[in-house]
PDB file of C-alpha atoms in Angstrom:
ATOM      1  CA  UNK A   1     -26.325 -32.092  20.650  1.00 42.00           C
ATOM      2  CA  UNK A   2     -25.816 -29.030  18.437  1.00 42.00           C
ATOM      3  CA  UNK A   3     -22.574 -27.096  18.044  1.00 45.00           C
ATOM      4  CA  UNK A   4     -22.676 -23.315  18.039  1.00 45.00           C
ATOM      5  CA  UNK A   5     -21.708 -21.757  14.695  1.00 44.00           C
ATOM      6  CA  UNK A   6     -18.955 -19.146  14.487  1.00 51.00           C
ATOM      7  CA  UNK A   7     -18.460 -17.437  11.093  1.00 51.00           C
ATOM      8  CA  UNK A   8     -14.977 -16.359  12.154  1.00 53.00           C
ATOM      9  CA  UNK A   9     -14.030 -19.925  13.126  1.00 54.00           C
ATOM     10  CA  UNK A  10     -15.431 -21.156   9.806  1.00 51.00           C
ATOM     11  CA  UNK A  11     -13.264 -18.666   7.924  1.00 53.00           C
ATOM     12  CA  UNK A  12     -10.144 -19.708   9.846  1.00 55.00           C
ATOM     13  CA  UNK A  13     -10.850 -23.388   9.096  1.00 56.00           C
ATOM     14  CA  UNK A  14     -11.459 -22.597   5.429  1.00 54.00           C
ATOM     15  CA  UNK A  15      -8.272 -20.550   5.305  1.00 57.00           C
ATOM     16  CA  UNK A  16      -6.255 -23.382   6.858  1.00 53.00           C
ATOM     17  CA  UNK A  17      -7.637 -25.941   4.405  1.00 51.00           C
ATOM     18  CA  UNK A  18      -7.082 -23.594   1.487  1.00 49.00           C
ATOM     19  CA  UNK A  19      -3.446 -22.868   2.332  1.00 47.00           C
ATOM     20  CA  UNK A  20      -2.747 -26.530   3.063  1.00 45.00           C
ATOM     21  CA  UNK A  21      -4.130 -27.715  -0.269  1.00 45.00           C
ATOM     22  CA  UNK A  22      -2.801 -25.134  -2.717  1.00 46.00           C
ATOM     23  CA  UNK A  23       0.434 -23.581  -3.826  1.00 48.00           C
ATOM     24  CA  UNK A  24       1.020 -19.872  -3.193  1.00 47.00           C
ATOM     25  CA  UNK A  25      -1.075 -17.736  -5.489  1.00 52.00           C
ATOM     26  CA  UNK A  26      -0.580 -16.805  -8.173  1.00 61.00           C
ATOM     27  CA  UNK A  27       1.640 -19.649  -9.371  1.00 65.00           C
ATOM     28  CA  UNK A  28       3.996 -17.777 -11.707  1.00 77.00           C
ATOM     29  CA  UNK A  29       7.434 -18.823 -12.997  1.00 68.00           C
ATOM     30  CA  UNK A  30      10.612 -16.892 -12.199  1.00 74.00           C
ATOM     31  CA  UNK A  31       9.139 -14.566  -9.577  1.00 87.00           C
ATOM     32  CA  UNK A  32      12.129 -13.031  -7.797  1.00 92.00           C
ATOM     33  CA  UNK A  33      12.359 -10.886  -4.674  1.00 95.00           C
ATOM     34  CA  UNK A  34      14.401  -7.753  -5.298  1.00 97.00           C
ATOM     35  CA  UNK A  35      16.536  -5.564  -3.112  1.00 98.00           C
ATOM     36  CA  UNK A  36      15.759  -1.865  -3.107  1.00 98.00           C
ATOM     37  CA  UNK A  37      18.675  -0.984  -5.401  1.00 97.00           C
ATOM     38  CA  UNK A  38      17.695  -3.650  -7.945  1.00 98.00           C
ATOM     39  CA  UNK A  39      14.299  -2.183  -8.710  1.00 98.00           C
ATOM     40  CA  UNK A  40      13.371   0.960  -6.793  1.00 98.00           C
ATOM     41  CA  UNK A  41      14.232   4.598  -6.206  1.00 98.00           C
ATOM     42  CA  UNK A  42      13.299   7.073  -3.464  1.00 98.00           C
ATOM     43  CA  UNK A  43      10.852   9.810  -4.440  1.00 98.00           C
ATOM     44  CA  UNK A  44      10.576  11.909  -1.260  1.00 98.00           C
ATOM     45  CA  UNK A  45      11.292  11.977   2.454  1.00 98.00           C
ATOM     46  CA  UNK A  46      15.148  12.039   2.461  1.00 97.00           C
ATOM     47  CA  UNK A  47      16.206  10.495   5.818  1.00 98.00           C
ATOM     48  CA  UNK A  48      12.666   9.192   6.476  1.00 98.00           C
ATOM     49  CA  UNK A  49      13.492   6.292   4.148  1.00 98.00           C
ATOM     50  CA  UNK A  50      16.013   3.819   5.548  1.00 98.00           C
ATOM     51  CA  UNK A  51      17.401   0.595   4.107  1.00 98.00           C
ATOM     52  CA  UNK A  52      18.222  -2.503   6.172  1.00 98.00           C
ATOM     53  CA  UNK A  53      19.645  -5.979   5.455  1.00 97.00           C
ATOM     54  CA  UNK A  54      21.488  -4.875   2.308  1.00 97.00           C
ATOM     55  CA  UNK A  55      18.413  -3.174   0.908  1.00 97.00           C
ATOM     56  CA  UNK A  56      16.110  -6.173   1.291  1.00 98.00           C
ATOM     57  CA  UNK A  57      14.050  -4.347   3.926  1.00 98.00           C
ATOM     58  CA  UNK A  58      12.824  -0.759   3.583  1.00 98.00           C
ATOM     59  CA  UNK A  59      11.487   1.491   6.352  1.00 98.00           C
ATOM     60  CA  UNK A  60       9.450   4.541   5.376  1.00 98.00           C
ATOM     61  CA  UNK A  61       8.279   6.905   8.080  1.00 98.00           C
ATOM     62  CA  UNK A  62       6.037   9.887   8.741  1.00 98.00           C
ATOM     63  CA  UNK A  63       6.896  12.614  11.216  1.00 98.00           C
ATOM     64  CA  UNK A  64       5.854  16.241  11.637  1.00 98.00           C
ATOM     65  CA  UNK A  65       8.396  17.278   9.004  1.00 98.00           C
ATOM     66  CA  UNK A  66       7.503  14.923   6.143  1.00 98.00           C
ATOM     67  CA  UNK A  67       6.298  11.547   4.984  1.00 98.00           C
ATOM     68  CA  UNK A  68       8.329   9.381   2.614  1.00 98.00           C
ATOM     69  CA  UNK A  69       8.076   6.984  -0.284  1.00 98.00           C
ATOM     70  CA  UNK A  70       9.677   5.074  -3.129  1.00 98.00           C
ATOM     71  CA  UNK A  71       8.747   3.853  -6.597  1.00 98.00           C
ATOM     72  CA  UNK A  72       9.878   1.292  -9.139  1.00 98.00           C
ATOM     73  CA  UNK A  73      12.648   2.332 -11.509  1.00 98.00           C
ATOM     74  CA  UNK A  74      10.645   1.037 -14.466  1.00 97.00           C
ATOM     75  CA  UNK A  75       7.008   1.143 -15.550  1.00 97.00           C
ATOM     76  CA  UNK A  76       5.055  -2.009 -16.436  1.00 97.00           C
ATOM     77  CA  UNK A  77       2.166  -2.897 -18.730  1.00 95.00           C
ATOM     78  CA  UNK A  78       0.627  -5.783 -16.743  1.00 95.00           C
ATOM     79  CA  UNK A  79       2.377  -7.811 -14.069  1.00 95.00           C
ATOM     80  CA  UNK A  80       2.445  -9.208 -10.548  1.00 96.00           C
ATOM     81  CA  UNK A  81       3.494  -6.769  -7.821  1.00 97.00           C
ATOM     82  CA  UNK A  82       3.920  -7.706  -4.191  1.00 97.00           C
ATOM     83  CA  UNK A  83       5.426  -6.744  -0.836  1.00 98.00           C
ATOM     84  CA  UNK A  84       5.321  -7.971   2.729  1.00 98.00           C
ATOM     85  CA  UNK A  85       4.340  -5.028   4.924  1.00 98.00           C
ATOM     86  CA  UNK A  86       4.254  -4.374   8.658  1.00 98.00           C
ATOM     87  CA  UNK A  87       2.203  -1.344   9.668  1.00 98.00           C
ATOM     88  CA  UNK A  88       2.780   1.155  12.507  1.00 98.00           C
ATOM     89  CA  UNK A  89       1.142   0.331  15.841  1.00 96.00           C
ATOM     90  CA  UNK A  90      -0.486   2.295  18.670  1.00 95.00           C
ATOM     91  CA  UNK A  91      -2.325   5.543  17.808  1.00 97.00           C
ATOM     92  CA  UNK A  92      -2.248   5.894  14.008  1.00 98.00           C
ATOM     93  CA  UNK A  93      -5.362   7.974  13.243  1.00 98.00           C
ATOM     94  CA  UNK A  94      -4.936   9.971  10.029  1.00 98.00           C
ATOM     95  CA  UNK A  95      -1.923   7.944   8.871  1.00 98.00           C
ATOM     96  CA  UNK A  96      -2.127   6.489   5.350  1.00 98.00           C
ATOM     97  CA  UNK A  97       0.245   3.818   4.052  1.00 98.00           C
ATOM     98  CA  UNK A  98      -0.199   3.196   0.323  1.00 98.00           C
ATOM     99  CA  UNK A  99       1.066   0.406  -1.923  1.00 98.00           C
ATOM    100  CA  UNK A 100      -0.144   1.136  -5.428  1.00 98.00           C
ATOM    101  CA  UNK A 101       0.324   1.343  -9.189  1.00 98.00           C
ATOM    102  CA  UNK A 102      -0.017   4.670 -11.002  1.00 97.00           C
ATOM    103  CA  UNK A 103       0.983   6.584 -14.131  1.00 97.00           C
ATOM    104  CA  UNK A 104      -0.169  10.011 -12.951  1.00 94.00           C
ATOM    105  CA  UNK A 105       3.279  11.462 -13.580  1.00 95.00           C
ATOM    106  CA  UNK A 106       2.910  10.683 -17.311  1.00 95.00           C
ATOM    107  CA  UNK A 107      -0.843  10.930 -17.914  1.00 94.00           C
ATOM    108  CA  UNK A 108      -1.942  13.820 -15.721  1.00 90.00           C
ATOM    109  CA  UNK A 109      -5.563  13.960 -16.915  1.00 90.00           C
ATOM    110  CA  UNK A 110      -6.095  10.341 -17.977  1.00 93.00           C
ATOM    111  CA  UNK A 111      -4.088   8.436 -15.392  1.00 94.00           C
ATOM    112  CA  UNK A 112      -4.689   4.865 -14.231  1.00 95.00           C
ATOM    113  CA  UNK A 113      -4.332   3.590 -10.678  1.00 96.00           C
ATOM    114  CA  UNK A 114      -4.546   0.374  -8.625  1.00 98.00           C
ATOM    115  CA  UNK A 115      -4.376   0.924  -4.877  1.00 97.00           C
ATOM    116  CA  UNK A 116      -3.924  -0.768  -1.571  1.00 98.00           C
ATOM    117  CA  UNK A 117      -4.477   1.977   1.003  1.00 98.00           C
ATOM    118  CA  UNK A 118      -4.042   1.212   4.701  1.00 98.00           C
ATOM    119  CA  UNK A 119      -5.970   3.632   6.894  1.00 98.00           C
ATOM    120  CA  UNK A 120      -4.797   4.154  10.472  1.00 98.00           C
ATOM    121  CA  UNK A 121      -7.026   4.429  13.499  1.00 96.00           C
ATOM    122  CA  UNK A 122      -7.226   5.545  17.105  1.00 96.00           C
ATOM    123  CA  UNK A 123      -5.738   3.309  19.775  1.00 94.00           C
ATOM    124  CA  UNK A 124      -7.698   0.102  20.291  1.00 91.00           C
ATOM    125  CA  UNK A 125      -9.260   0.142  16.809  1.00 93.00           C
ATOM    126  CA  UNK A 126      -8.051  -1.811  13.804  1.00 94.00           C
ATOM    127  CA  UNK A 127      -6.394  -0.567  10.641  1.00 97.00           C
ATOM    128  CA  UNK A 128      -8.704  -0.627   7.614  1.00 96.00           C
ATOM    129  CA  UNK A 129      -7.646  -1.738   4.144  1.00 98.00           C
ATOM    130  CA  UNK A 130      -9.062   0.014   1.086  1.00 97.00           C
ATOM    131  CA  UNK A 131      -8.636  -0.999  -2.560  1.00 98.00           C
ATOM    132  CA  UNK A 132      -9.247   1.364  -5.474  1.00 95.00           C
ATOM    133  CA  UNK A 133      -9.331   0.909  -9.240  1.00 95.00           C
ATOM    134  CA  UNK A 134      -9.178   3.910 -11.575  1.00 92.00           C
ATOM    135  CA  UNK A 135      -8.817   3.889 -15.334  1.00 91.00           C
ATOM    136  CA  UNK A 136      -8.344   6.672 -17.861  1.00 90.00           C
ATOM    137  CA  UNK A 137      -8.657   9.459 -15.286  1.00 87.00           C
ATOM    138  CA  UNK A 138     -11.897   8.136 -13.784  1.00 80.00           C
ATOM    139  CA  UNK A 139     -11.178   9.382 -10.242  1.00 77.00           C
ATOM    140  CA  UNK A 140     -14.596  11.071 -10.141  1.00 78.00           C
ATOM    141  CA  UNK A 141     -16.150   7.593 -10.368  1.00 84.00           C
ATOM    142  CA  UNK A 142     -14.767   5.844  -7.313  1.00 82.00           C
ATOM    143  CA  UNK A 143     -14.593   2.069  -7.175  1.00 92.00           C
ATOM    144  CA  UNK A 144     -13.509   1.738  -3.561  1.00 94.00           C
ATOM    145  CA  UNK A 145     -13.906  -1.269  -1.319  1.00 97.00           C
ATOM    146  CA  UNK A 146     -12.883  -1.428   2.345  1.00 97.00           C
ATOM    147  CA  UNK A 147     -12.158  -4.436   4.538  1.00 97.00           C
ATOM    148  CA  UNK A 148     -11.166  -5.540   7.984  1.00 95.00           C
ATOM    149  CA  UNK A 149      -8.503  -8.221   8.389  1.00 96.00           C
ATOM    150  CA  UNK A 150      -8.353 -11.519  10.271  1.00 94.00           C
ATOM    151  CA  UNK A 151      -4.994 -10.594  11.838  1.00 96.00           C
ATOM    152  CA  UNK A 152      -3.255  -7.611  13.419  1.00 97.00           C
ATOM    153  CA  UNK A 153      -1.159  -6.060  10.588  1.00 98.00           C
ATOM    154  CA  UNK A 154       1.091  -4.287  13.121  1.00 98.00           C
ATOM    155  CA  UNK A 155       2.384  -7.454  14.803  1.00 97.00           C
ATOM    156  CA  UNK A 156       4.112  -9.102  11.850  1.00 98.00           C
ATOM    157  CA  UNK A 157       4.691  -8.898   8.107  1.00 98.00           C
ATOM    158  CA  UNK A 158       1.860  -9.850   5.766  1.00 98.00           C
ATOM    159  CA  UNK A 159       1.923 -10.082   1.987  1.00 97.00           C
ATOM    160  CA  UNK A 160      -0.154  -7.748  -0.192  1.00 98.00           C
ATOM    161  CA  UNK A 161      -0.190  -8.344  -3.942  1.00 97.00           C
ATOM    162  CA  UNK A 162      -1.731  -7.131  -7.195  1.00 97.00           C
ATOM    163  CA  UNK A 163      -2.016  -9.264 -10.344  1.00 97.00           C
ATOM    164  CA  UNK A 164      -2.875  -7.146 -13.408  1.00 96.00           C
ATOM    165  CA  UNK A 165      -3.478  -8.634 -16.856  1.00 95.00           C
ATOM    166  CA  UNK A 166      -5.143  -7.297 -19.999  1.00 92.00           C
ATOM    167  CA  UNK A 167      -8.613  -8.266 -18.737  1.00 93.00           C
ATOM    168  CA  UNK A 168      -8.353  -9.063 -14.995  1.00 95.00           C
ATOM    169  CA  UNK A 169      -7.111  -7.445 -11.792  1.00 97.00           C
ATOM    170  CA  UNK A 170      -6.849  -9.465  -8.568  1.00 97.00           C
ATOM    171  CA  UNK A 171      -5.893  -8.113  -5.140  1.00 98.00           C
ATOM    172  CA  UNK A 172      -4.432 -10.614  -2.644  1.00 97.00           C
ATOM    173  CA  UNK A 173      -3.737 -10.597   1.089  1.00 97.00           C
ATOM    174  CA  UNK A 174      -1.428 -13.421   2.196  1.00 95.00           C
ATOM    175  CA  UNK A 175      -2.178 -15.344  -1.012  1.00 90.00           C
ATOM    176  CA  UNK A 176      -5.945 -15.082  -0.442  1.00 95.00           C
ATOM    177  CA  UNK A 177      -7.694 -13.303  -3.335  1.00 96.00           C
ATOM    178  CA  UNK A 178      -9.884 -10.578  -1.827  1.00 97.00           C
ATOM    179  CA  UNK A 179     -11.062  -8.699  -4.918  1.00 97.00           C
ATOM    180  CA  UNK A 180     -11.407  -9.520  -8.615  1.00 96.00           C
ATOM    181  CA  UNK A 181     -12.020  -6.868 -11.280  1.00 95.00           C
ATOM    182  CA  UNK A 182     -12.892  -7.966 -14.815  1.00 93.00           C
ATOM    183  CA  UNK A 183     -12.710  -5.848 -17.957  1.00 92.00           C
ATOM    184  CA  UNK A 184     -16.345  -5.442 -18.981  1.00 86.00           C
ATOM    185  CA  UNK A 185     -15.647  -5.246 -22.733  1.00 82.00           C
ATOM    186  CA  UNK A 186     -13.026  -4.127 -25.248  1.00 73.00           C
ATOM    187  CA  UNK A 187     -14.619  -0.667 -25.025  1.00 74.00           C
ATOM    188  CA  UNK A 188     -14.265  -0.460 -21.242  1.00 79.00           C
ATOM    189  CA  UNK A 189     -12.408   2.856 -20.903  1.00 80.00           C
ATOM    190  CA  UNK A 190     -12.315   2.591 -17.089  1.00 88.00           C
ATOM    191  CA  UNK A 191     -10.065  -0.487 -17.018  1.00 92.00           C
ATOM    192  CA  UNK A 192      -6.344   0.417 -16.621  1.00 94.00           C
ATOM    193  CA  UNK A 193      -4.579  -0.206 -19.929  1.00 92.00           C
ATOM    194  CA  UNK A 194      -1.463   1.999 -19.845  1.00 95.00           C
ATOM    195  CA  UNK A 195       1.964   1.266 -18.284  1.00 96.00           C
ATOM    196  CA  UNK A 196       2.237   2.094 -14.585  1.00 98.00           C
ATOM    197  CA  UNK A 197       4.929   2.294 -11.928  1.00 98.00           C
ATOM    198  CA  UNK A 198       4.717   0.786  -8.456  1.00 98.00           C
ATOM    199  CA  UNK A 199       4.722   3.154  -5.459  1.00 98.00           C
ATOM    200  CA  UNK A 200       4.938   2.773  -1.681  1.00 98.00           C
ATOM    201  CA  UNK A 201       4.302   5.839   0.489  1.00 98.00           C
ATOM    202  CA  UNK A 202       3.352   6.962   3.985  1.00 98.00           C
ATOM    203  CA  UNK A 203       1.679  10.326   4.471  1.00 98.00           C
ATOM    204  CA  UNK A 204      -0.693  12.488   6.501  1.00 98.00           C
ATOM    205  CA  UNK A 205      -4.308  11.827   5.494  1.00 98.00           C
ATOM    206  CA  UNK A 206      -5.849  13.708   8.420  1.00 98.00           C
ATOM    207  CA  UNK A 207      -8.529  15.303   6.247  1.00 97.00           C
ATOM    208  CA  UNK A 208     -10.229  11.998   5.412  1.00 96.00           C
ATOM    209  CA  UNK A 209      -8.519   8.779   6.514  1.00 96.00           C
ATOM    210  CA  UNK A 210     -10.083   8.171   9.961  1.00 96.00           C
ATOM    211  CA  UNK A 211     -13.828   8.690  10.470  1.00 93.00           C
ATOM    212  CA  UNK A 212     -13.972  11.064   7.518  1.00 93.00           C
ATOM    213  CA  UNK A 213     -11.300  13.333   8.972  1.00 96.00           C
ATOM    214  CA  UNK A 214     -12.670  13.525  12.503  1.00 96.00           C
ATOM    215  CA  UNK A 215      -9.440  12.161  13.984  1.00 97.00           C
ATOM    216  CA  UNK A 216      -6.143  13.674  12.881  1.00 97.00           C
ATOM    217  CA  UNK A 217      -2.532  12.544  12.995  1.00 98.00           C
ATOM    218  CA  UNK A 218      -1.152  13.113  16.498  1.00 98.00           C
ATOM    219  CA  UNK A 219       2.572  13.693  16.075  1.00 98.00           C
ATOM    220  CA  UNK A 220       3.387  13.010  19.707  1.00 97.00           C
ATOM    221  CA  UNK A 221       3.230   9.323  18.613  1.00 97.00           C
ATOM    222  CA  UNK A 222       5.640   9.897  15.687  1.00 98.00           C
ATOM    223  CA  UNK A 223       7.586   8.606  13.964  1.00 98.00           C
ATOM    224  CA  UNK A 224       5.082   6.284  12.297  1.00 98.00           C
ATOM    225  CA  UNK A 225       7.135   3.587  10.558  1.00 98.00           C
ATOM    226  CA  UNK A 226       5.930   1.188   7.849  1.00 98.00           C
ATOM    227  CA  UNK A 227       8.272  -1.703   7.028  1.00 98.00           C
ATOM    228  CA  UNK A 228       8.514  -3.362   3.594  1.00 98.00           C
ATOM    229  CA  UNK A 229      10.290  -6.540   2.526  1.00 98.00           C
ATOM    230  CA  UNK A 230       9.925  -9.399  -0.031  1.00 97.00           C
ATOM    231  CA  UNK A 231       9.598  -6.835  -2.834  1.00 98.00           C
ATOM    232  CA  UNK A 232       8.410  -8.261  -6.168  1.00 97.00           C
ATOM    233  CA  UNK A 233       8.189  -6.594  -9.591  1.00 97.00           C
ATOM    234  CA  UNK A 234       7.191  -9.245 -12.135  1.00 95.00           C
ATOM    235  CA  UNK A 235       6.320  -8.202 -15.681  1.00 94.00           C
ATOM    236  CA  UNK A 236       3.550 -10.040 -17.524  1.00 91.00           C
ATOM    237  CA  UNK A 237       4.762  -8.846 -20.911  1.00 80.00           C
ATOM    238  CA  UNK A 238       5.801 -11.081 -23.831  1.00 71.00           C
ATOM    239  CA  UNK A 239       6.925 -14.568 -22.718  1.00 67.00           C
ATOM    240  CA  UNK A 240       5.209 -14.290 -19.288  1.00 76.00           C
ATOM    241  CA  UNK A 241       1.819 -13.221 -20.670  1.00 86.00           C
ATOM    242  CA  UNK A 242       0.327 -16.732 -20.893  1.00 86.00           C
ATOM    243  CA  UNK A 243       1.400 -17.659 -17.360  1.00 89.00           C
ATOM    244  CA  UNK A 244      -0.123 -14.457 -15.985  1.00 90.00           C
ATOM    245  CA  UNK A 245      -3.349 -14.990 -17.913  1.00 90.00           C
ATOM    246  CA  UNK A 246      -3.577 -18.527 -16.537  1.00 90.00           C
ATOM    247  CA  UNK A 247      -2.906 -17.345 -12.986  1.00 90.00           C
ATOM    248  CA  UNK A 248      -5.688 -14.764 -13.302  1.00 93.00           C
ATOM    249  CA  UNK A 249      -8.304 -17.545 -13.612  1.00 93.00           C
ATOM    250  CA  UNK A 250      -9.388 -18.355 -10.068  1.00 94.00           C
ATOM    251  CA  UNK A 251      -9.838 -22.004  -9.155  1.00 93.00           C
ATOM    252  CA  UNK A 252     -13.027 -23.083  -7.327  1.00 94.00           C
ATOM    253  CA  UNK A 253     -11.026 -23.189  -4.072  1.00 93.00           C
ATOM    254  CA  UNK A 254      -9.652 -19.688  -4.637  1.00 94.00           C
ATOM    255  CA  UNK A 255     -13.090 -18.326  -5.428  1.00 94.00           C
ATOM    256  CA  UNK A 256     -14.578 -19.951  -2.319  1.00 95.00           C
ATOM    257  CA  UNK A 257     -11.828 -18.399  -0.172  1.00 94.00           C
ATOM    258  CA  UNK A 258     -12.417 -14.980  -1.759  1.00 95.00           C
ATOM    259  CA  UNK A 259     -16.177 -15.125  -1.313  1.00 93.00           C
ATOM    260  CA  UNK A 260     -15.799 -16.225   2.299  1.00 93.00           C
ATOM    261  CA  UNK A 261     -13.407 -13.350   2.995  1.00 94.00           C
ATOM    262  CA  UNK A 262     -15.710 -10.817   1.382  1.00 93.00           C
ATOM    263  CA  UNK A 263     -18.765 -12.003   3.307  1.00 90.00           C
ATOM    264  CA  UNK A 264     -16.918 -11.807   6.586  1.00 92.00           C
ATOM    265  CA  UNK A 265     -14.574  -8.848   6.218  1.00 94.00           C
ATOM    266  CA  UNK A 266     -15.795  -6.439   3.533  1.00 95.00           C
ATOM    267  CA  UNK A 267     -17.052  -3.323   5.345  1.00 95.00           C
ATOM    268  CA  UNK A 268     -17.902  -1.146   2.321  1.00 96.00           C
ATOM    269  CA  UNK A 269     -18.577  -1.873  -1.343  1.00 96.00           C
ATOM    270  CA  UNK A 270     -19.202   0.778  -3.984  1.00 96.00           C
ATOM    271  CA  UNK A 271     -21.487  -1.597  -5.898  1.00 95.00           C
ATOM    272  CA  UNK A 272     -23.882  -1.513  -2.920  1.00 95.00           C
ATOM    273  CA  UNK A 273     -23.711   2.261  -2.357  1.00 96.00           C
ATOM    274  CA  UNK A 274     -27.178   3.286  -3.546  1.00 94.00           C
ATOM    275  CA  UNK A 275     -26.739   6.846  -2.317  1.00 95.00           C
ATOM    276  CA  UNK A 276     -23.658   7.428  -4.438  1.00 93.00           C
ATOM    277  CA  UNK A 277     -24.801   5.326  -7.403  1.00 93.00           C
ATOM    278  CA  UNK A 278     -28.580   5.047  -7.806  1.00 92.00           C
ATOM    279  CA  UNK A 279     -27.862   2.787 -10.783  1.00 92.00           C
ATOM    280  CA  UNK A 280     -24.970   0.348 -10.172  1.00 91.00           C
ATOM    281  CA  UNK A 281     -21.954   0.732 -12.458  1.00 90.00           C
ATOM    282  CA  UNK A 282     -21.684  -1.571 -15.472  1.00 86.00           C
ATOM    283  CA  UNK A 283     -19.308  -4.061 -13.836  1.00 87.00           C
ATOM    284  CA  UNK A 284     -21.465  -4.506 -10.734  1.00 90.00           C
ATOM    285  CA  UNK A 285     -23.474  -7.727 -10.637  1.00 87.00           C
ATOM    286  CA  UNK A 286     -25.765  -6.866  -7.745  1.00 88.00           C
ATOM    287  CA  UNK A 287     -28.077  -9.605  -6.527  1.00 85.00           C
ATOM    288  CA  UNK A 288     -30.006 -10.420  -3.341  1.00 85.00           C
ATOM    289  CA  UNK A 289     -26.809  -9.972  -1.311  1.00 83.00           C
ATOM    290  CA  UNK A 290     -27.346  -6.197  -1.556  1.00 87.00           C
ATOM    291  CA  UNK A 291     -29.642  -6.572   1.465  1.00 89.00           C
ATOM    292  CA  UNK A 292     -26.536  -7.304   3.524  1.00 90.00           C
ATOM    293  CA  UNK A 293     -25.490  -3.676   2.976  1.00 94.00           C
ATOM    294  CA  UNK A 294     -26.926  -0.352   4.039  1.00 95.00           C
ATOM    295  CA  UNK A 295     -27.934   2.283   1.485  1.00 95.00           C
ATOM    296  CA  UNK A 296     -24.508   3.846   2.080  1.00 95.00           C
ATOM    297  CA  UNK A 297     -22.706   0.682   0.957  1.00 95.00           C
ATOM    298  CA  UNK A 298     -21.594  -0.142   4.514  1.00 95.00           C
ATOM    299  CA  UNK A 299     -21.946  -3.731   5.701  1.00 94.00           C
ATOM    300  CA  UNK A 300     -24.889  -4.300   8.048  1.00 90.00           C
ATOM    301  CA  UNK A 301     -23.062  -7.179   9.740  1.00 82.00           C
ATOM    302  CA  UNK A 302     -19.978  -5.049  10.307  1.00 66.00           C
ATOM    303  CA  UNK A 303     -22.095  -2.300  11.846  1.00 56.00           C
ATOM    304  CA  UNK A 304     -23.654  -4.832  14.260  1.00 58.00           C
ATOM    305  CA  UNK A 305     -20.262  -6.264  15.245  1.00 56.00           C
ATOM    306  CA  UNK A 306     -18.892  -2.751  15.647  1.00 52.00           C
ATOM    307  CA  UNK A 307     -21.680  -1.753  18.037  1.00 50.00           C
ATOM    308  CA  UNK A 308     -21.294  -4.973  20.042  1.00 47.00           C
ATOM    309  CA  UNK A 309     -17.544  -4.458  20.456  1.00 49.00           C
ATOM    310  CA  UNK A 310     -17.786  -0.765  21.378  1.00 39.00           C
ATOM    311  CA  UNK A 311     -16.473   0.005  24.851  1.00 40.00           C
ATOM    312  CA  UNK A 312     -16.297   3.246  26.867  1.00 36.00           C
ATOM    313  CA  UNK A 313     -13.288   5.279  25.685  1.00 28.00           C
ATOM    314  CA  UNK A 314     -10.946   6.440  28.428  1.00 32.00           C
ATOM    315  CA  UNK A 315      -8.516   8.425  26.315  1.00 35.00           C
ATOM    316  CA  UNK A 316      -8.621  11.759  24.490  1.00 36.00           C
ATOM    317  CA  UNK A 317     -10.690  10.465  21.574  1.00 36.00           C
ATOM    318  CA  UNK A 318     -13.477   7.985  21.066  1.00 35.00           C
ATOM    319  CA  UNK A 319     -12.963   4.721  19.180  1.00 33.00           C
ATOM    320  CA  UNK A 320     -13.274   6.144  15.661  1.00 38.00           C
ATOM    321  CA  UNK A 321     -14.160   3.598  12.963  1.00 34.00           C
TER     322      UNK A 321
END
């Protein structure tokens, strides 16, 4: 008797085994959770930023008047940066929540950036997560990837983290590595190498965030509130450099978990976008797996699942993504 195979069930089983057999990643010494006043400052949004539980929880909101955001008080050259985030629910088309590193305020034309961007959607459709990596002002050469998630990010807090060392960048969701970026060589000018600050913002991305701008923010559902807690700013400078470098080397179990996530949940990869890049960028190691993606870089499997799940829309807009 044969058992039916479910890729989603396989991923859940792998995730359970992975979390049961490993310590939280990365395993770094002296990682402390900060209150807002210990490490951050508000940058815009006045009363749209609110502190709770003695500054250990931060709410940033978007309404018709303004968005809001905060940043770290200091800048960092390499480190581990993390927050547990709960996203707005219901109709969130056009809403963008960003958790990212940047030095654009200092290096206007040659800035670096590491992004988690959470892209809202119409009711009944999931949030999408996008990661970006820009170095030395390379915003004209996008290195975006987009993913679905194995949970509803509006129901509870989930941890999103960035580990950045001199030659490796790793993005994590709930301790699962989802993307690894390696410095190609010492002459790789597109790898971020200048100090950056950490930012968290919520804003109106109606022009692009949902179905390429087809669905806009509908302010009758405002305020849109993103909640942040478990804030971590951990420098990898000086005496922490070796620990960070060690943590940036993925174990076989970590790599298996990452590859499983990417097969199941990556919906777009710039390395597979043959319309945008006829010749893959230097860091892209494209093999036979490129056949799993359309010419546009979109996942064929995701497109099939999307069509199968599509249902008649009874509201004022169709399902979007």
